[in-house]
Amino acid sequence: MPAIVIVGAQWGDEGKGKATDLLGGLVDYVVKPNGGNNAGHTVVVGGEKYELKLLPAGILSPNATPIIGNGCVVNLEALFEEIEGLQARGADTSKLRISANAHLVAPYHQVLDKVTERFLGKRAIGTTGRGIGPAYMDKVARLGIRVQDVFDESILRQKVEGSLKQKNELLVKVYNRRAVDIDETVEYFTAFAERLRPMVIDATYVLNEALDRGEVVLMEGGQATFLDVDHGTYPFVTSSNPTAGGASVGSGIGPTRISRAVGIIKAYTTRVGAGPFPTELFDEMGIYLQKTGGEFGVNTGRPRRCGWYDALLARHASRVNGFTDYFVTKLDVLTGIEQIPVCVAYDVDGVRFDEMPMTQTDFHHAKPIFEYFPGWTEDITGSRTMEDLPENARNYILALEGMSGTRISAIGVGPDRDQTIVRHELIPTSSQTEAR
Ligand code: GDP
Ligand code: IMO
Ligand code: MG
């Protein structure tokens, strides 16, 4: 004991990579429970910037063993490319392990992702185009190829045949594309087998054994609560469960072993891709947040849509995930704004909503009702305690805490690992764990 889960509380890019890196030095394992190379987690250590996509950011923590969990979908080409990129920068990737049950992203999943988006036209999701949705579709349809299949060519061939039978009909007859060749696909996967073999483990067994020994496991969620296929702004979501419950399924760590669920949340809000976003800014203030916050996607380079903090989203995320703590990031980006709006309720066609509406239609019609908080002009990037913060910044945090349903235990005041205010330790000591 214990396991701790890090979850994005908005629409992604909240700073989960930074939070993982901050805690990485205190844990024995970092497991990625969901998603694939659709993620983009940035870690800045001593001015050096790393951008992780498929790999957990925990790979940069020298004492932690990074694991890609069963709930992930793995693009093998992207995996080795990322490993090589890190090795070229002197990082040690030798401890990386991958669950035998994780699913694989095939080249045809990427093709299907792109043609599906094109066919959706105006209703397109704005996916990352990495084949994530089609790979999860195959998993649920029981047509997926798993990491372990790469080591048994006859099984692999059967599975590829099974998976391609229907897809080739679809590709040729509906999407007007070339059929995918079975032999080529089998060869594509087996070409990685020898490099992959030493990394593959029964991750659930390894992680639970570690917990039994009293070691600490950090689960680094990808994506975010409102991109969750069950709890997010469906259908404008990803195809996995990035919420805390999903982390349990995606790593094989039972819910009773998770003692902390830490929500990572920006001091404002961003979103990449399509879908509703009540506090979105369409004026020069949106551009200001985008520029000041460096809000351009790590993965696809797309500019992120920007808006104000939404307390209804924060409360909903607290509930869905059972958060024990919030880590508010990017407070420094708000420095210099005279009055900071925070969304405290929605106006839906003339009716006030104090909590997230039940239906998609109402959420699409939601207009933010703001409360305004006085800003500050002092540089806060050197603040390391609450007392170091200007009074108005402190009050802003306390106001968010009051309306977000969970205590705020850490505050980011810059991208670097050290640019953090810790109010409550996020890794519980054993006595705290027992008390829970
Ligand atoms: P993730 O996907 O949740 O890991 O987040 P991303 O890495 O995609 O985006 C978060 C961005 O904000 C990255 O560029 C981080 O380096 C940066 N960042 C994280 N925390 C802070 C903070 O407290 N202040 C500032 N200015 N930048 C931060
Ligand atoms: P991290 O882990 C932000 C978004 C895409 C799109 C939708 C579906 O860095 O926070 P997908 O390719 O997953 O089928 O796309 O989800 N999306 C993300 N947005 N951060 C991410 O990851 C995201 N991963 C997926 O933009 O709207
Ligand atoms: Mg990101």
CSV table of N, CA and C in Angstrom, one decimal, residues 259-334:
chain,number,residue,atom,x,y,z
A,259,SER,N,-5.5,4.8,-2.3
A,259,SER,CA,-5.8,5.6,-1.2
A,259,SER,C,-6.0,7.1,-1.5
A,260,ARG,N,-5.5,7.5,-2.6
A,260,ARG,CA,-5.6,8.9,-3.0
A,260,ARG,C,-6.0,9.0,-4.5
A,261,ALA,N,-6.9,9.9,-4.8
A,261,ALA,CA,-7.2,10.2,-6.2
A,261,ALA,C,-7.0,11.7,-6.3
A,262,VAL,N,-5.9,12.1,-7.0
A,262,VAL,CA,-5.5,13.5,-7.2
A,262,VAL,C,-6.0,14.1,-8.5
A,263,GLY,N,-6.9,15.1,-8.4
A,263,GLY,CA,-7.4,15.7,-9.7
A,263,GLY,C,-6.4,16.8,-10.1
A,264,ILE,N,-6.0,16.8,-11.3
A,264,ILE,CA,-5.1,17.9,-11.8
A,264,ILE,C,-6.0,18.8,-12.6
A,265,ILE,N,-6.0,20.1,-12.2
A,265,ILE,CA,-6.9,21.0,-12.8
A,265,ILE,C,-6.2,22.4,-13.0
A,266,LYS,N,-6.5,23.0,-14.2
A,266,LYS,CA,-5.9,24.3,-14.5
A,266,LYS,C,-6.6,25.4,-13.7
A,267,ALA,N,-6.0,26.5,-13.5
A,267,ALA,CA,-6.6,27.6,-12.8
A,267,ALA,C,-7.6,28.3,-13.8
A,268,TYR,N,-7.6,27.8,-15.1
A,268,TYR,CA,-8.6,28.2,-16.1
A,268,TYR,C,-8.9,26.9,-16.8
A,269,THR,N,-9.4,27.0,-18.0
A,269,THR,CA,-9.8,25.8,-18.7
A,269,THR,C,-9.3,25.8,-20.1
A,270,THR,N,-8.9,24.6,-20.7
A,270,THR,CA,-8.7,24.5,-22.1
A,270,THR,C,-9.3,23.2,-22.6
A,271,ARG,N,-9.4,23.2,-23.9
A,271,ARG,CA,-9.9,22.0,-24.6
A,271,ARG,C,-9.3,21.9,-26.0
A,272,VAL,N,-9.0,20.7,-26.5
A,272,VAL,CA,-8.5,20.5,-27.9
A,272,VAL,C,-9.5,19.7,-28.6
A,273,GLY,N,-9.8,19.9,-29.8
A,273,GLY,CA,-10.8,19.1,-30.5
A,273,GLY,C,-12.2,19.7,-30.3
A,274,ALA,N,-13.2,19.0,-30.9
A,274,ALA,CA,-14.6,19.6,-30.9
A,274,ALA,C,-15.3,19.3,-29.6
A,275,GLY,N,-16.5,19.9,-29.4
A,275,GLY,CA,-17.3,19.6,-28.3
A,275,GLY,C,-17.6,20.8,-27.4
A,276,PRO,N,-18.7,20.8,-26.6
A,276,PRO,CA,-19.1,21.9,-25.8
A,276,PRO,C,-18.1,22.4,-24.8
A,277,PHE,N,-18.1,23.7,-24.5
A,277,PHE,CA,-17.1,24.3,-23.6
A,277,PHE,C,-17.7,25.6,-23.1
A,278,PRO,N,-18.6,25.5,-22.1
A,278,PRO,CA,-19.3,26.7,-21.7
A,278,PRO,C,-18.5,28.0,-21.4
A,279,THR,N,-17.3,27.9,-20.8
A,279,THR,CA,-16.6,29.1,-20.5
A,279,THR,C,-15.7,29.6,-21.6
A,280,GLU,N,-15.7,29.0,-22.8
A,280,GLU,CA,-14.8,29.3,-23.8
A,280,GLU,C,-14.8,30.8,-24.2
A,281,LEU,N,-13.6,31.3,-24.4
A,281,LEU,CA,-13.4,32.7,-24.8
A,281,LEU,C,-13.2,32.8,-26.3
A,282,PHE,N,-13.9,33.7,-26.9
A,282,PHE,CA,-13.7,33.9,-28.4
A,282,PHE,C,-13.1,35.3,-28.7
A,283,ASP,N,-12.7,36.0,-27.6
A,283,ASP,CA,-12.2,37.3,-27.9
A,283,ASP,C,-10.6,37.3,-27.6
A,284,GLU,N,-10.1,38.5,-27.5
A,284,GLU,CA,-8.6,38.7,-27.4
A,284,GLU,C,-8.1,38.0,-26.0
A,285,MET,N,-9.0,37.9,-25.1
A,285,MET,CA,-8.7,37.3,-23.8
A,285,MET,C,-8.3,35.8,-24.0
A,286,GLY,N,-9.1,35.2,-24.9
A,286,GLY,CA,-8.8,33.8,-25.2
A,286,GLY,C,-7.4,33.6,-25.8
A,287,ILE,N,-7.1,34.6,-26.7
A,287,ILE,CA,-5.8,34.5,-27.4
A,287,ILE,C,-4.7,34.8,-26.3
A,288,TYR,N,-5.0,35.7,-25.4
A,288,TYR,CA,-4.0,36.1,-24.3
A,288,TYR,C,-3.7,34.8,-23.5
A,289,LEU,N,-4.7,34.1,-23.1
A,289,LEU,CA,-4.5,32.8,-22.3
A,289,LEU,C,-3.7,31.8,-23.1
A,290,GLN,N,-4.1,31.7,-24.4
A,290,GLN,CA,-3.4,30.8,-25.3
A,290,GLN,C,-1.9,31.1,-25.3
A,291,LYS,N,-1.6,32.4,-25.5
A,291,LYS,CA,-0.2,32.8,-25.7
A,291,LYS,C,0.5,32.7,-24.4
A,292,THR,N,-0.1,33.2,-23.3
A,292,THR,CA,0.6,33.3,-22.0
A,292,THR,C,0.8,31.9,-21.5
A,293,GLY,N,-0.2,31.0,-21.7
A,293,GLY,CA,-0.2,29.7,-21.1
A,293,GLY,C,0.5,28.7,-22.0
A,294,GLY,N,0.9,29.2,-23.2
A,294,GLY,CA,1.6,28.3,-24.2
A,294,GLY,C,0.6,27.1,-24.6
A,295,GLU,N,-0.6,27.5,-24.8
A,295,GLU,CA,-1.7,26.5,-25.0
A,295,GLU,C,-1.7,26.0,-26.5
A,296,PHE,N,-0.7,25.2,-26.8
A,296,PHE,CA,-0.7,24.5,-28.1
A,296,PHE,C,-0.4,23.0,-27.9
A,297,GLY,N,-1.2,22.2,-28.5
A,297,GLY,CA,-1.2,20.7,-28.2
A,297,GLY,C,0.2,20.2,-28.4
A,298,VAL,N,0.6,19.3,-27.4
A,298,VAL,CA,1.9,18.6,-27.5
A,298,VAL,C,1.9,17.6,-28.6
A,299,ASN,N,0.7,17.0,-28.8
A,299,ASN,CA,0.6,15.8,-29.7
A,299,ASN,C,0.4,16.2,-31.1
A,300,THR,N,-0.5,17.2,-31.3
A,300,THR,CA,-0.9,17.5,-32.7
A,300,THR,C,-0.5,18.9,-33.1
A,301,GLY,N,0.0,19.7,-32.1
A,301,GLY,CA,0.3,21.1,-32.3
A,301,GLY,C,-0.9,22.0,-32.5
A,302,ARG,N,-2.1,21.5,-32.3
A,302,ARG,CA,-3.3,22.3,-32.5
A,302,ARG,C,-3.4,23.3,-31.4
A,303,PRO,N,-3.8,24.6,-31.7
A,303,PRO,CA,-4.0,25.5,-30.6
A,303,PRO,C,-5.2,25.0,-29.7
A,304,ARG,N,-5.0,25.2,-28.4
A,304,ARG,CA,-6.0,24.8,-27.5
A,304,ARG,C,-7.1,25.9,-27.3
A,305,ARG,N,-8.3,25.5,-27.3
A,305,ARG,CA,-9.4,26.5,-27.0
A,305,ARG,C,-9.2,26.9,-25.5
A,306,CYS,N,-9.4,28.1,-25.2
A,306,CYS,CA,-9.2,28.6,-23.8
A,306,CYS,C,-10.4,29.2,-23.2
A,307,GLY,N,-10.6,29.1,-21.9
A,307,GLY,CA,-11.7,29.7,-21.2
A,307,GLY,C,-11.5,29.8,-19.7
A,308,TRP,N,-12.4,30.3,-19.0
A,308,TRP,CA,-12.2,30.5,-17.5
A,308,TRP,C,-12.5,29.2,-16.8
A,309,TYR,N,-12.1,29.3,-15.5
A,309,TYR,CA,-12.3,28.1,-14.6
A,309,TYR,C,-13.8,27.9,-14.4
A,310,ASP,N,-14.2,26.6,-14.4
A,310,ASP,CA,-15.6,26.3,-14.3
A,310,ASP,C,-15.8,25.4,-13.1
A,311,ALA,N,-16.4,26.0,-12.1
A,311,ALA,CA,-16.5,25.3,-10.8
A,311,ALA,C,-17.5,24.1,-10.9
A,312,LEU,N,-18.4,24.2,-11.8
A,312,LEU,CA,-19.4,23.0,-11.9
A,312,LEU,C,-18.7,21.8,-12.5
A,313,LEU,N,-17.7,22.0,-13.4
A,313,LEU,CA,-16.9,20.9,-13.9
A,313,LEU,C,-16.1,20.3,-12.8
A,314,ALA,N,-15.5,21.2,-12.0
A,314,ALA,CA,-14.6,20.8,-10.9
A,314,ALA,C,-15.4,20.0,-9.9
A,315,ARG,N,-16.6,20.4,-9.5
A,315,ARG,CA,-17.4,19.6,-8.6
A,315,ARG,C,-17.8,18.3,-9.1
A,316,HIS,N,-18.2,18.3,-10.4
A,316,HIS,CA,-18.6,17.1,-11.1
A,316,HIS,C,-17.4,16.1,-11.1
A,317,ALA,N,-16.3,16.6,-11.5
A,317,ALA,CA,-15.1,15.7,-11.6
A,317,ALA,C,-14.7,15.2,-10.2
A,318,SER,N,-14.9,16.0,-9.1
A,318,SER,CA,-14.6,15.5,-7.8
A,318,SER,C,-15.5,14.3,-7.4
A,319,ARG,N,-16.7,14.5,-7.8
A,319,ARG,CA,-17.7,13.4,-7.5
A,319,ARG,C,-17.4,12.1,-8.3
A,320,VAL,N,-17.2,12.3,-9.6
A,320,VAL,CA,-17.1,11.1,-10.4
A,320,VAL,C,-15.8,10.3,-10.1
A,321,ASN,N,-14.8,11.0,-9.6
A,321,ASN,CA,-13.5,10.4,-9.3
A,321,ASN,C,-13.3,10.1,-7.8
A,322,GLY,N,-14.1,10.7,-7.0
A,322,GLY,CA,-13.8,10.6,-5.5
A,322,GLY,C,-12.5,11.2,-5.2
A,323,PHE,N,-12.3,12.4,-5.7
A,323,PHE,CA,-11.0,13.0,-5.5
A,323,PHE,C,-10.7,13.3,-4.0
A,324,THR,N,-9.5,13.0,-3.6
A,324,THR,CA,-9.1,13.4,-2.2
A,324,THR,C,-8.4,14.7,-2.2
A,325,ASP,N,-7.8,15.1,-3.3
A,325,ASP,CA,-7.0,16.3,-3.4
A,325,ASP,C,-7.1,16.9,-4.8
A,326,TYR,N,-7.0,18.2,-4.9
A,326,TYR,CA,-6.8,18.9,-6.2
A,326,TYR,C,-5.4,19.4,-6.3
A,327,PHE,N,-4.8,19.4,-7.5
A,327,PHE,CA,-3.5,20.0,-7.8
A,327,PHE,C,-3.9,21.1,-8.8
A,328,VAL,N,-3.9,22.4,-8.4
A,328,VAL,CA,-4.3,23.4,-9.4
A,328,VAL,C,-3.0,23.9,-10.1
A,329,THR,N,-3.0,23.8,-11.4
A,329,THR,CA,-1.8,24.2,-12.1
A,329,THR,C,-2.0,25.6,-12.8
A,330,LYS,N,-0.9,26.1,-13.2
A,330,LYS,CA,-0.8,27.3,-14.1
A,330,LYS,C,-1.5,28.6,-13.5
A,331,LEU,N,-1.4,28.7,-12.1
A,331,LEU,CA,-1.9,29.9,-11.5
A,331,LEU,C,-1.1,31.1,-12.0
A,332,ASP,N,0.2,30.9,-12.3
A,332,ASP,CA,1.0,32.0,-12.8
A,332,ASP,C,0.5,32.6,-14.1
A,333,VAL,N,-0.2,31.8,-14.9
A,333,VAL,CA,-0.7,32.3,-16.2
A,333,VAL,C,-1.7,33.5,-16.0
A,334,LEU,N,-2.4,33.5,-14.8
A,334,LEU,CA,-3.4,34.5,-14.6
A,334,LEU,C,-2.9,35.8,-14.0
